[in-house]
Structure formats: structure tokens, C-alpha cells
Coordinates of N, CA and C in Angstrom, one line a residue:
M1 N 158.4 120.5 115.8 CA 157.9 119.3 115.1 C 157.3 118.3 116.0
G2 N 158.0 118.1 117.2 CA 157.5 117.1 118.1 C 156.1 117.4 118.6
A3 N 155.9 118.7 119.0 CA 154.6 119.1 119.5 C 153.5 119.0 118.4
G4 N 153.9 119.3 117.1 CA 153.0 119.2 116.0 C 152.6 117.7 115.8
A5 N 153.6 116.8 115.8 CA 153.3 115.4 115.6 C 152.4 114.9 116.7
S6 N 152.7 115.3 118.0 CA 151.9 114.8 119.1 C 150.4 115.2 118.9
S7 N 150.2 116.5 118.5 CA 148.9 117.0 118.3 C 148.1 116.2 117.2
E8 N 148.9 115.8 116.1 CA 148.3 115.0 115.0 C 147.9 113.6 115.5
E9 N 148.8 113.1 116.3 CA 148.6 111.7 116.8 C 147.3 111.7 117.7
K10 N 147.2 112.8 118.6 CA 146.0 112.9 119.4 C 144.7 113.0 118.6
H11 N 144.8 113.8 117.6 CA 143.6 113.9 116.7 C 143.3 112.6 116.0
S12 N 144.3 111.9 115.6 CA 144.1 110.6 114.9 C 143.5 109.6 115.9
R13 N 144.0 109.6 117.1 CA 143.4 108.6 118.1 C 141.9 109.0 118.4
E14 N 141.6 110.3 118.5 CA 140.3 110.7 118.8 C 139.3 110.3 117.6
L15 N 139.9 110.4 116.4 CA 139.1 110.1 115.2 C 138.8 108.6 115.2
E16 N 139.9 107.8 115.5 CA 139.7 106.4 115.5 C 138.7 105.9 116.6
K17 N 138.8 106.6 117.7 CA 137.9 106.3 118.8 C 136.4 106.6 118.4
K18 N 136.2 107.7 117.7 CA 134.9 108.0 117.3 C 134.4 107.1 116.2
L19 N 135.2 106.7 115.3 CA 134.8 105.8 114.2 C 134.5 104.4 114.8
K20 N 135.2 104.0 115.8 CA 134.9 102.7 116.5 C 133.6 102.8 117.2
A21 N 133.3 103.9 117.9 CA 132.1 104.1 118.6 C 130.9 104.1 117.7
D22 N 131.1 104.7 116.5 CA 130.0 104.8 115.5 C 129.8 103.4 114.9
A23 N 130.9 102.6 114.7 CA 130.8 101.2 114.2 C 130.1 100.3 115.2
D24 N 130.4 100.5 116.5 CA 129.7 99.7 117.6 C 128.2 100.0 117.6
A25 N 127.9 101.3 117.5 CA 126.5 101.7 117.6 C 125.7 101.2 116.4
D26 N 126.4 101.2 115.2 CA 125.7 100.7 114.0 C 125.5 99.2 114.1
A27 N 126.5 98.5 114.7 CA 126.4 97.0 114.9 C 125.2 96.7 115.8
R28 N 124.9 97.6 116.7 CA 123.8 97.3 117.7 C 122.5 97.8 117.2
T29 N 122.5 98.4 116.0 CA 121.2 98.9 115.4 C 120.6 97.9 114.4
V30 N 119.4 97.5 114.7 CA 118.6 96.6 113.8 C 117.6 97.4 113.1
K31 N 117.7 97.5 111.8 CA 116.7 98.2 111.0 C 115.6 97.3 110.5
L32 N 114.4 97.7 110.8 CA 113.2 97.0 110.3 C 112.4 97.8 109.4
L33 N 112.2 97.3 108.2 CA 111.4 98.0 107.2 C 110.0 97.3 107.1
L34 N 109.0 98.1 107.5 CA 107.6 97.6 107.4 C 107.0 97.8 106.1
L35 N 106.6 96.8 105.4 CA 106.0 96.9 104.1 C 104.6 96.3 104.1
G36 N 103.7 96.9 103.4 CA 102.3 96.3 103.4 C 101.4 97.3 102.6
A37 N 100.3 96.7 102.2 CA 99.3 97.6 101.5 C 98.7 98.5 102.5
G38 N 97.9 99.5 101.9 CA 97.2 100.4 102.8 C 96.3 99.7 103.7
E39 N 96.1 100.2 105.0 CA 95.3 99.6 106.0 C 95.7 98.2 106.4
S40 N 97.0 97.9 106.2 CA 97.5 96.6 106.6 C 98.0 96.5 108.0
G41 N 98.1 97.7 108.7 CA 98.5 97.6 110.1 C 99.9 98.0 110.4
K42 N 100.6 98.7 109.4 CA 102.0 99.1 109.6 C 102.1 100.0 110.8
S43 N 101.3 101.1 110.8 CA 101.4 102.1 111.9 C 100.9 101.5 113.2
T44 N 100.0 100.6 113.2 CA 99.6 99.9 114.4 C 100.7 99.2 115.1
I45 N 101.5 98.5 114.3 CA 102.7 97.7 114.8 C 103.6 98.7 115.5
V46 N 103.9 99.8 114.8 CA 104.8 100.8 115.4 C 104.3 101.3 116.7
K47 N 103.0 101.6 116.8 CA 102.3 102.1 118.0 C 102.4 101.0 119.1
Q48 N 102.2 99.8 118.8 CA 102.2 98.7 119.7 C 103.6 98.6 120.3
M49 N 104.6 98.7 119.5 CA 106.0 98.6 120.0 C 106.3 99.7 120.9
K50 N 105.8 100.9 120.6 CA 106.0 102.1 121.5 C 105.4 101.9 122.9
I51 N 104.2 101.3 122.8 CA 103.4 101.1 124.1 C 104.1 100.0 124.9
I52 N 104.6 99.0 124.3 CA 105.2 97.8 125.0 C 106.6 98.2 125.5
H53 N 107.4 98.8 124.6 CA 108.9 99.0 124.9 C 109.3 100.4 125.2
Q54 N 108.4 101.4 125.1 CA 108.8 102.8 125.4 C 107.9 103.4 126.5
D55 N 107.3 102.7 127.3 CA 106.4 103.2 128.4 C 105.2 103.9 127.8
G56 N 104.8 103.6 126.6 CA 103.5 104.1 126.0 C 103.6 105.6 125.7
Y57 N 102.4 106.2 125.7 CA 102.3 107.6 125.3 C 102.0 108.5 126.5
S58 N 102.6 109.6 126.5 CA 102.4 110.6 127.5 C 101.0 111.3 127.3
K59 N 100.6 112.0 128.4 CA 99.3 112.7 128.3 C 99.3 113.6 127.1
E60 N 100.4 114.4 126.9 CA 100.5 115.3 125.8 C 100.4 114.6 124.5
E61 N 101.0 113.5 124.3 CA 101.0 112.7 123.1 C 99.6 112.2 122.8
C62 N 98.9 111.7 123.9 CA 97.6 111.2 123.7 C 96.6 112.3 123.2
L63 N 96.8 113.5 123.8 CA 95.9 114.6 123.4 C 96.0 114.9 121.9
E64 N 97.2 114.7 121.4 CA 97.4 115.0 119.9 C 96.6 114.1 119.0
F65 N 96.1 113.0 119.6 CA 95.4 112.0 118.8 C 93.9 112.3 118.7
I66 N 93.4 113.3 119.5 CA 92.0 113.7 119.5 C 91.5 114.0 118.1
V67 N 92.2 114.8 117.4 CA 91.8 115.2 116.0 C 91.7 114.0 115.1
I68 N 92.6 113.1 115.2 CA 92.6 111.9 114.4 C 91.4 111.0 114.8
I69 N 91.2 110.9 116.1 CA 90.0 110.0 116.5 C 88.7 110.6 116.1
Y70 N 88.6 111.9 116.2 CA 87.3 112.6 115.7 C 87.2 112.4 114.2
S71 N 88.2 112.5 113.5 CA 88.2 112.4 112.1 C 87.8 110.9 111.7
N72 N 88.4 110.0 112.4 CA 88.1 108.5 112.1 C 86.6 108.2 112.4
T73 N 86.1 108.8 113.5 CA 84.7 108.6 113.9 C 83.8 109.1 112.8
L74 N 84.0 110.3 112.3 CA 83.2 110.9 111.3 C 83.3 110.1 110.0
Q75 N 84.5 109.8 109.6 CA 84.7 109.0 108.4 C 84.0 107.7 108.4
S76 N 84.0 107.1 109.6 CA 83.3 105.8 109.7 C 81.8 105.9 109.5
M77 N 81.2 106.9 110.2 CA 79.8 107.0 110.0 C 79.4 107.4 108.6
M78 N 80.2 108.2 108.0 CA 80.0 108.6 106.6 C 80.1 107.4 105.7
A79 N 81.0 106.5 105.9 CA 81.2 105.3 105.1 C 79.9 104.4 105.2
I80 N 79.4 104.3 106.5 CA 78.2 103.5 106.7 C 77.0 104.1 106.0
V81 N 76.8 105.5 106.1 CA 75.7 106.2 105.5 C 75.8 106.0 104.0
K82 N 76.9 106.1 103.4 CA 77.0 105.9 101.9 C 76.7 104.5 101.5
A83 N 77.2 103.5 102.4 CA 76.9 102.1 102.1 C 75.4 101.8 102.2
M84 N 74.7 102.5 103.0 CA 73.2 102.3 103.1 C 72.6 102.3 101.7
T85 N 73.0 103.3 100.9 CA 72.5 103.5 99.5 C 73.0 102.3 98.6
T86 N 74.3 102.1 98.7 CA 74.9 101.1 97.8 C 74.3 99.7 98.1
L87 N 74.0 99.4 99.3 CA 73.5 98.0 99.7 C 72.0 98.0 99.8
S88 N 71.4 99.2 99.4 CA 69.9 99.3 99.4 C 69.3 98.9 100.8
I89 N 69.8 99.5 101.8 CA 69.3 99.2 103.2 C 68.6 100.5 103.6
G90 N 67.4 100.3 104.1 CA 66.5 101.4 104.6 C 66.8 101.7 106.1
Y91 N 66.5 102.9 106.4 CA 66.7 103.3 107.8 C 65.5 102.8 108.7
G92 N 65.8 102.4 109.9 CA 64.7 101.9 110.8 C 63.7 103.0 111.1
D93 N 64.3 104.3 111.3 CA 63.4 105.4 111.5 C 63.7 106.4 110.3
P94 N 62.6 106.6 109.5 CA 62.8 107.5 108.3 C 63.4 108.9 108.6
A95 N 63.3 109.3 109.8 CA 63.8 110.6 110.2 C 65.4 110.6 110.1
R96 N 65.9 109.4 110.2 CA 67.4 109.3 110.1 C 67.9 109.6 108.7
Q97 N 67.1 109.5 107.7 CA 67.5 109.9 106.4 C 67.8 111.4 106.3
D98 N 67.1 112.2 107.0 CA 67.4 113.6 107.1 C 68.7 113.9 107.8
D99 N 68.9 113.1 108.9 CA 70.1 113.2 109.7 C 71.3 112.8 108.8
A100 N 71.2 111.9 107.9 CA 72.3 111.4 107.0 C 72.6 112.6 106.1
R101 N 71.6 113.3 105.6 CA 71.9 114.4 104.7 C 72.6 115.5 105.4
K102 N 72.2 115.8 106.6 CA 72.8 116.8 107.4 C 74.2 116.5 107.7
L103 N 74.5 115.2 108.0 CA 75.8 114.8 108.3 C 76.8 115.0 107.2
L104 N 76.4 114.7 106.0 CA 77.2 114.9 104.8 C 77.4 116.3 104.5
H105 N 76.5 117.2 104.8 CA 76.6 118.6 104.6 C 77.6 119.2 105.7
L106 N 77.4 118.8 106.9 CA 78.3 119.3 108.0 C 79.7 118.9 107.8
A107 N 79.9 117.7 107.2 CA 81.3 117.2 107.0 C 82.1 118.1 106.1
D108 N 81.3 118.8 105.2 CA 82.0 119.7 104.2 C 82.2 121.1 104.8
T109 N 81.6 121.4 105.9 CA 81.7 122.8 106.5 C 82.5 122.9 107.7
I110 N 82.7 121.8 108.5 CA 83.5 122.0 109.7 C 85.0 121.8 109.5
D111 N 85.8 122.3 110.5 CA 87.2 122.1 110.4 C 87.5 120.6 110.7
E112 N 88.4 120.1 109.9 CA 88.8 118.7 110.0 C 89.3 118.4 111.4
G113 N 88.9 117.2 112.0 CA 89.3 116.8 113.3 C 88.6 117.4 114.4
T114 N 87.5 118.1 114.1 CA 86.6 118.7 115.2 C 85.3 117.9 115.3
M115 N 84.6 118.1 116.4 CA 83.4 117.3 116.6 C 82.4 118.2 117.3
P116 N 81.7 119.2 116.5 CA 80.7 120.0 117.1 C 79.6 119.2 117.7
K117 N 78.9 119.8 118.7 CA 77.8 119.0 119.3 C 76.7 118.6 118.3
E118 N 76.4 119.5 117.4 CA 75.3 119.1 116.4 C 75.7 117.9 115.6
M119 N 77.0 117.8 115.3 CA 77.5 116.6 114.6 C 77.5 115.3 115.5
S120 N 78.0 115.5 116.7 CA 78.0 114.3 117.6 C 76.6 113.8 117.9
D121 N 75.6 114.7 118.0 CA 74.2 114.3 118.2 C 73.7 113.6 117.0
I122 N 74.0 114.0 115.8 CA 73.5 113.4 114.6 C 74.1 112.0 114.5
I123 N 75.4 111.9 114.7 CA 76.1 110.6 114.7 C 75.5 109.6 115.7
S124 N 75.2 110.1 116.9 CA 74.7 109.3 118.0 C 73.3 108.7 117.6
R125 N 72.5 109.6 117.0 CA 71.1 109.1 116.6 C 71.2 108.1 115.4
L126 N 72.1 108.4 114.5 CA 72.3 107.4 113.4 C 72.8 106.1 113.9
W127 N 73.7 106.1 114.8 CA 74.4 104.9 115.3 C 73.3 104.0 116.0
K128 N 72.3 104.6 116.6 CA 71.3 103.8 117.3 C 70.2 103.3 116.3
D129 N 70.2 103.7 115.1 CA 69.2 103.3 114.1 C 69.4 101.8 113.7
S130 N 68.3 101.1 113.6 CA 68.4 99.6 113.3 C 69.0 99.4 111.8
G131 N 68.6 100.3 110.9 CA 69.2 100.2 109.6 C 70.7 100.4 109.5
I132 N 71.2 101.4 110.2 CA 72.6 101.7 110.3 C 73.3 100.4 110.9
Q133 N 72.7 99.9 112.0 CA 73.3 98.7 112.6 C 73.4 97.5 111.6
A134 N 72.3 97.4 110.8 CA 72.3 96.3 109.8 C 73.4 96.5 108.8
C135 N 73.6 97.8 108.4 CA 74.6 98.1 107.4 C 76.0 97.8 108.0
F136 N 76.2 98.2 109.3 CA 77.4 98.0 110.0 C 77.8 96.5 110.0
D137 N 76.7 95.6 110.2 CA 77.0 94.2 110.3 C 77.4 93.6 108.9
R138 N 77.3 94.4 107.9 CA 77.7 94.0 106.5 C 79.0 94.7 106.1
A139 N 79.8 95.1 107.1 CA 81.0 96.0 106.8 C 82.0 95.3 105.9
S140 N 81.9 93.9 105.8 CA 82.8 93.2 104.9 C 82.5 93.5 103.4
E141 N 81.4 94.1 103.2 CA 81.0 94.4 101.8 C 81.4 95.8 101.3
Y142 N 82.0 96.5 102.2 CA 82.4 97.9 101.8 C 83.6 98.2 102.7
Q143 N 84.3 99.3 102.3 CA 85.5 99.7 103.1 C 85.1 100.5 104.3
L144 N 85.5 99.9 105.5 CA 85.2 100.6 106.8 C 86.3 100.3 107.7
N145 N 86.8 101.4 108.4 CA 87.9 101.2 109.4 C 87.5 100.2 110.4
D146 N 88.4 99.3 110.8 CA 88.1 98.3 111.8 C 87.9 98.9 113.2
S147 N 88.2 100.2 113.3 CA 88.0 100.9 114.6 C 86.6 101.5 114.7
A148 N 85.8 101.4 113.7 CA 84.5 102.1 113.6 C 83.6 101.8 114.8
G149 N 83.4 100.5 115.0 CA 82.6 100.1 116.1 C 83.0 100.6 117.5
Y150 N 84.3 100.6 117.7 CA 84.9 101.0 119.0 C 84.6 102.5 119.2
Y151 N 84.9 103.3 118.3 CA 84.7 104.8 118.4 C 83.2 105.1 118.5
L152 N 82.4 104.5 117.7 CA 81.0 104.9 117.7 C 80.3 104.4 118.9
N153 N 80.7 103.3 119.5 CA 80.2 102.9 120.8 C 80.6 103.7 121.9
E154 N 81.8 104.4 121.8 CA 82.4 105.2 122.8 C 82.1 106.7 122.6
L155 N 81.2 107.0 121.7 CA 81.0 108.4 121.3 C 80.7 109.4 122.4
D156 N 79.9 109.0 123.4 CA 79.6 109.9 124.5 C 80.8 110.2 125.3
R157 N 81.7 109.3 125.4 CA 83.0 109.5 126.2 C 83.9 110.4 125.3
L158 N 83.9 110.2 124.0 CA 84.8 110.9 123.1 C 84.5 112.4 123.1
V159 N 83.3 112.7 123.3 CA 82.9 114.2 123.2 C 82.7 114.8 124.5
A160 N 82.9 114.1 125.6 CA 82.7 114.6 126.9 C 83.8 115.6 127.2
P161 N 83.5 116.7 128.0 CA 84.6 117.7 128.3 C 85.8 117.0 129.0
G162 N 86.9 117.5 128.6 CA 88.2 116.9 129.2 C 88.6 115.6 128.7
Y163 N 88.0 115.2 127.6 CA 88.3 113.8 127.0 C 89.8 113.7 126.8
L164 N 90.3 112.6 127.3 CA 91.7 112.2 127.1 C 91.8 110.8 126.5
P165 N 92.3 110.6 125.3 CA 92.3 109.3 124.7 C 93.1 108.3 125.5
T166 N 92.6 107.1 125.6 CA 93.4 106.1 126.3 C 94.4 105.5 125.3
E167 N 95.3 104.6 125.7 CA 96.2 104.0 124.8 C 95.5 103.1 123.8
Q168 N 94.4 102.5 124.3 CA 93.6 101.7 123.4 C 93.0 102.6 122.3
G169 N 92.5 103.8 122.6 CA 92.0 104.7 121.6 C 93.1 105.1 120.7
V170 N 94.3 105.4 121.2 CA 95.4 105.8 120.3 C 95.7 104.6 119.4
L171 N 95.8 103.4 119.9 CA 96.2 102.3 119.1 C 95.2 102.0 118.0
R172 N 93.9 102.3 118.2 CA 92.9 102.0 117.2 C 92.8 103.2 116.1
S173 N 93.5 104.3 116.4 CA 93.4 105.4 115.4 C 94.1 105.1 114.1
R174 N 93.5 105.6 113.0 CA 94.1 105.4 111.7 C 94.4 106.7 111.0
V175 N 95.6 106.8 110.5 CA 95.9 107.9 109.7 C 96.8 107.4 108.5
K176 N 96.5 107.9 107.3 CA 97.2 107.4 106.1 C 98.7 107.8 106.2
T177 N 99.5 106.8 105.9 CA 101.0 107.0 105.9 C 101.4 107.8 104.7
T178 N 102.0 108.9 104.9 CA 102.5 109.7 103.7 C 104.0 109.9 103.9
G179 N 104.8 109.5 103.0 CA 106.2 109.7 103.1 C 106.8 108.5 104.0
I180 N 107.8 108.9 104.8 CA 108.5 107.9 105.6 C 108.3 108.2 107.1
I181 N 107.9 107.2 107.9 CA 107.8 107.4 109.3 C 108.8 106.5 110.0
E182 N 109.6 107.1 110.8 CA 110.7 106.3 111.5 C 110.5 106.4 113.0
T183 N 110.6 105.3 113.7 CA 110.5 105.2 115.1 C 111.7 104.4 115.6
Q184 N 112.4 104.9 116.7 CA 113.5 104.2 117.3 C 113.1 103.7 118.6
L185 N 113.5 102.4 118.9 CA 113.2 101.7 120.1 C 114.4 101.1 120.7
G186 N 114.6 101.2 122.0 CA 115.7 100.6 122.6 C 115.3 99.3 123.4
L187 N 115.9 98.2 123.1 CA 115.5 96.9 123.7 C 116.8 96.2 124.1
K188 N 117.0 96.1 125.4 CA 118.2 95.5 125.9 C 119.4 96.2 125.4
D189 N 120.4 95.5 124.7 CA 121.6 96.2 124.1 C 121.4 96.6 122.7
L190 N 120.2 96.4 122.2 CA 120.0 96.7 120.8 C 119.1 98.0 120.6
N191 N 119.3 98.7 119.5 CA 118.5 99.8 119.1 C 117.8 99.4 117.8
F192 N 116.5 99.4 117.9 CA 115.6 99.0 116.7 C 115.2 100.3 116.0
R193 N 115.3 100.3 114.7 CA 114.8 101.5 114.0 C 113.8 100.9 113.0
L194 N 112.5 101.3 113.3 CA 111.4 100.8 112.5 C 111.1 101.9 111.5
E195 N 111.0 101.5 110.2 CA 110.7 102.5 109.1 C 109.4 102.0 108.4
S196 N 108.4 102.8 108.3 CA 107.2 102.5 107.6 C 107.1 103.5 106.4
Y197 N 106.9 102.9 105.2 CA 106.8 103.7 104.0 C 105.4 103.7 103.4
S198 N 105.1 104.8 102.8 CA 103.8 104.8 102.0 C 104.1 104.1 100.7
S199 N 103.1 103.7 100.0 CA 103.3 102.9 98.7 C 104.0 103.7 97.7
V200 N 103.9 105.1 97.8 CA 104.6 105.9 96.8 C 106.1 105.8 97.0
Y201 N 106.6 105.6 98.2 CA 108.1 105.5 98.5 C 108.6 104.1 98.4
S202 N 107.7 103.1 98.6 CA 108.1 101.8 98.8 C 108.7 101.2 97.5
K203 N 108.4 101.8 96.3 CA 108.9 101.3 95.0 C 110.4 101.5 94.8
N204 N 111.0 102.5 95.6 CA 112.4 102.9 95.4 C 113.1 102.9 96.7
I205 N 113.4 101.8 97.3 CA 114.0 101.7 98.6 C 115.3 101.0 98.5
Y206 N 116.3 101.6 99.1 CA 117.6 101.0 99.2 C 117.6 100.1 100.4
L207 N 117.7 98.8 100.3 CA 117.5 98.0 101.5 C 118.8 97.8 102.4
G208 N 120.0 97.7 101.7 CA 121.2 97.6 102.5 C 121.1 96.4 103.5
K209 N 121.3 96.6 104.8 CA 121.2 95.6 105.8 C 119.9 95.6 106.5
T210 N 118.9 96.1 105.9 CA 117.6 96.2 106.5 C 116.8 94.9 106.5
H211 N 116.2 94.6 107.7 CA 115.3 93.4 107.8 C 113.9 93.8 107.3
I212 N 113.4 93.0 106.4 CA 112.1 93.3 105.8 C 111.0 92.6 106.5
C213 N 109.9 93.3 107.0 CA 108.7 92.7 107.6 C 107.5 93.0 106.7
N214 N 107.0 91.9 106.0 CA 105.9 92.1 105.2 C 104.6 92.0 106.0
I215 N 103.8 93.0 106.0 CA 102.5 93.0 106.8 C 101.4 92.4 106.0

């Protein structure tokens, strides 16, 4: 009986110790819920926090953003091309009208996140056109990623062999939030848990002790 009781007491102490450790860890965890409309910058804040407090992105992580950056670049030029018609802006060089048609056709045939030379050449010619630039200057009149100018100005570097996205390139990348994205950051004695929700999920969220950040 004595040995059995001793074993039970040991197990009880270990359980209490674990419960206390879990409680201490929970007390040091700050949960931040990022809420905001689409394109409001929720993902950007998470990336900024990672760069500032987690030594940024590794080479391997940066390479994973290439497909997103290529996709953002193509989407931006397509948005400008379509806005040319909506805003009744003409091309500076009539030949660019044919480039615009080719761009829209290629966009439907290539693998998402790739940038074939034919496409990058077309985008480069379009970006240099005075009509495209005039349309870009009126970006407030249609939906255009705020990273459009950055990527289009850097196009030659983006498609160069061995291209490695910089942290600035990663920070400016845009991808639609689907589902729940969670990032954990350690800062001094606290553990921050950032959660970003898509609008689909944000309607049914149990808040508990979560701190809400409206973006």
C-alpha cells in the first residue's frame, strides 16, 4: 500500500507541476487578433513583426515568395491594361495595344506564378508606354495593388537568373488570406500569437482573452 500511495503522490506532483507550467506559459502568451477588410494590411503587419522580431526571412523562405511576386506583377499589369479601357486612355504607341491583347492571352495559358521571357518582355514594353504610365497615375480610380509600381520598376531584376527576393520584396507581396493564419513571436518574456482571419472566418470568432487589433 505504501509503495502504491507513494507512486500516486509522485504522479500527482508531476501533474500539478505540468499544470502550473502550462498556466505560467498561458499567462505569458498575448493573443492578438488582426481584423480588417481585404487589402487592409493584416498580412503585412505579420511579416513586419517577423522581420523585426524574428531575424527576418531565411534564403529558403524568400525563395518561396517568387511565385507570389511574379503573380502580383502580372496581376498589376493586367489591372492597368483593363483600366485603360475603363478610363478611355489611349496607348502612347499603338503597337502596345497588340501587346495588351497578347498579355491577356498569355495570362490564361501559363502556369500561375511563372514569368516566361515572352511575358516579361511584353510587360516591360507596356510599362514604358506613356499611356500605361498615365493610367498608373490614376490608380486611385480603380483597384491596383500598392506594390505595383515597386515590382514593375524592378522587373529586370525580378526576372534575372538567380533572382532572390529581398525582405522589401517579400514585405510588399500580396496574397489573399484564406482561412486562419497564425504566427508566434517571442519578445522578452512574452509570447505573442498573432492570428489573421479571412472575412469568411471573422464572423464567427470566439474572442476569449484575445486582444483585438482593427486594421
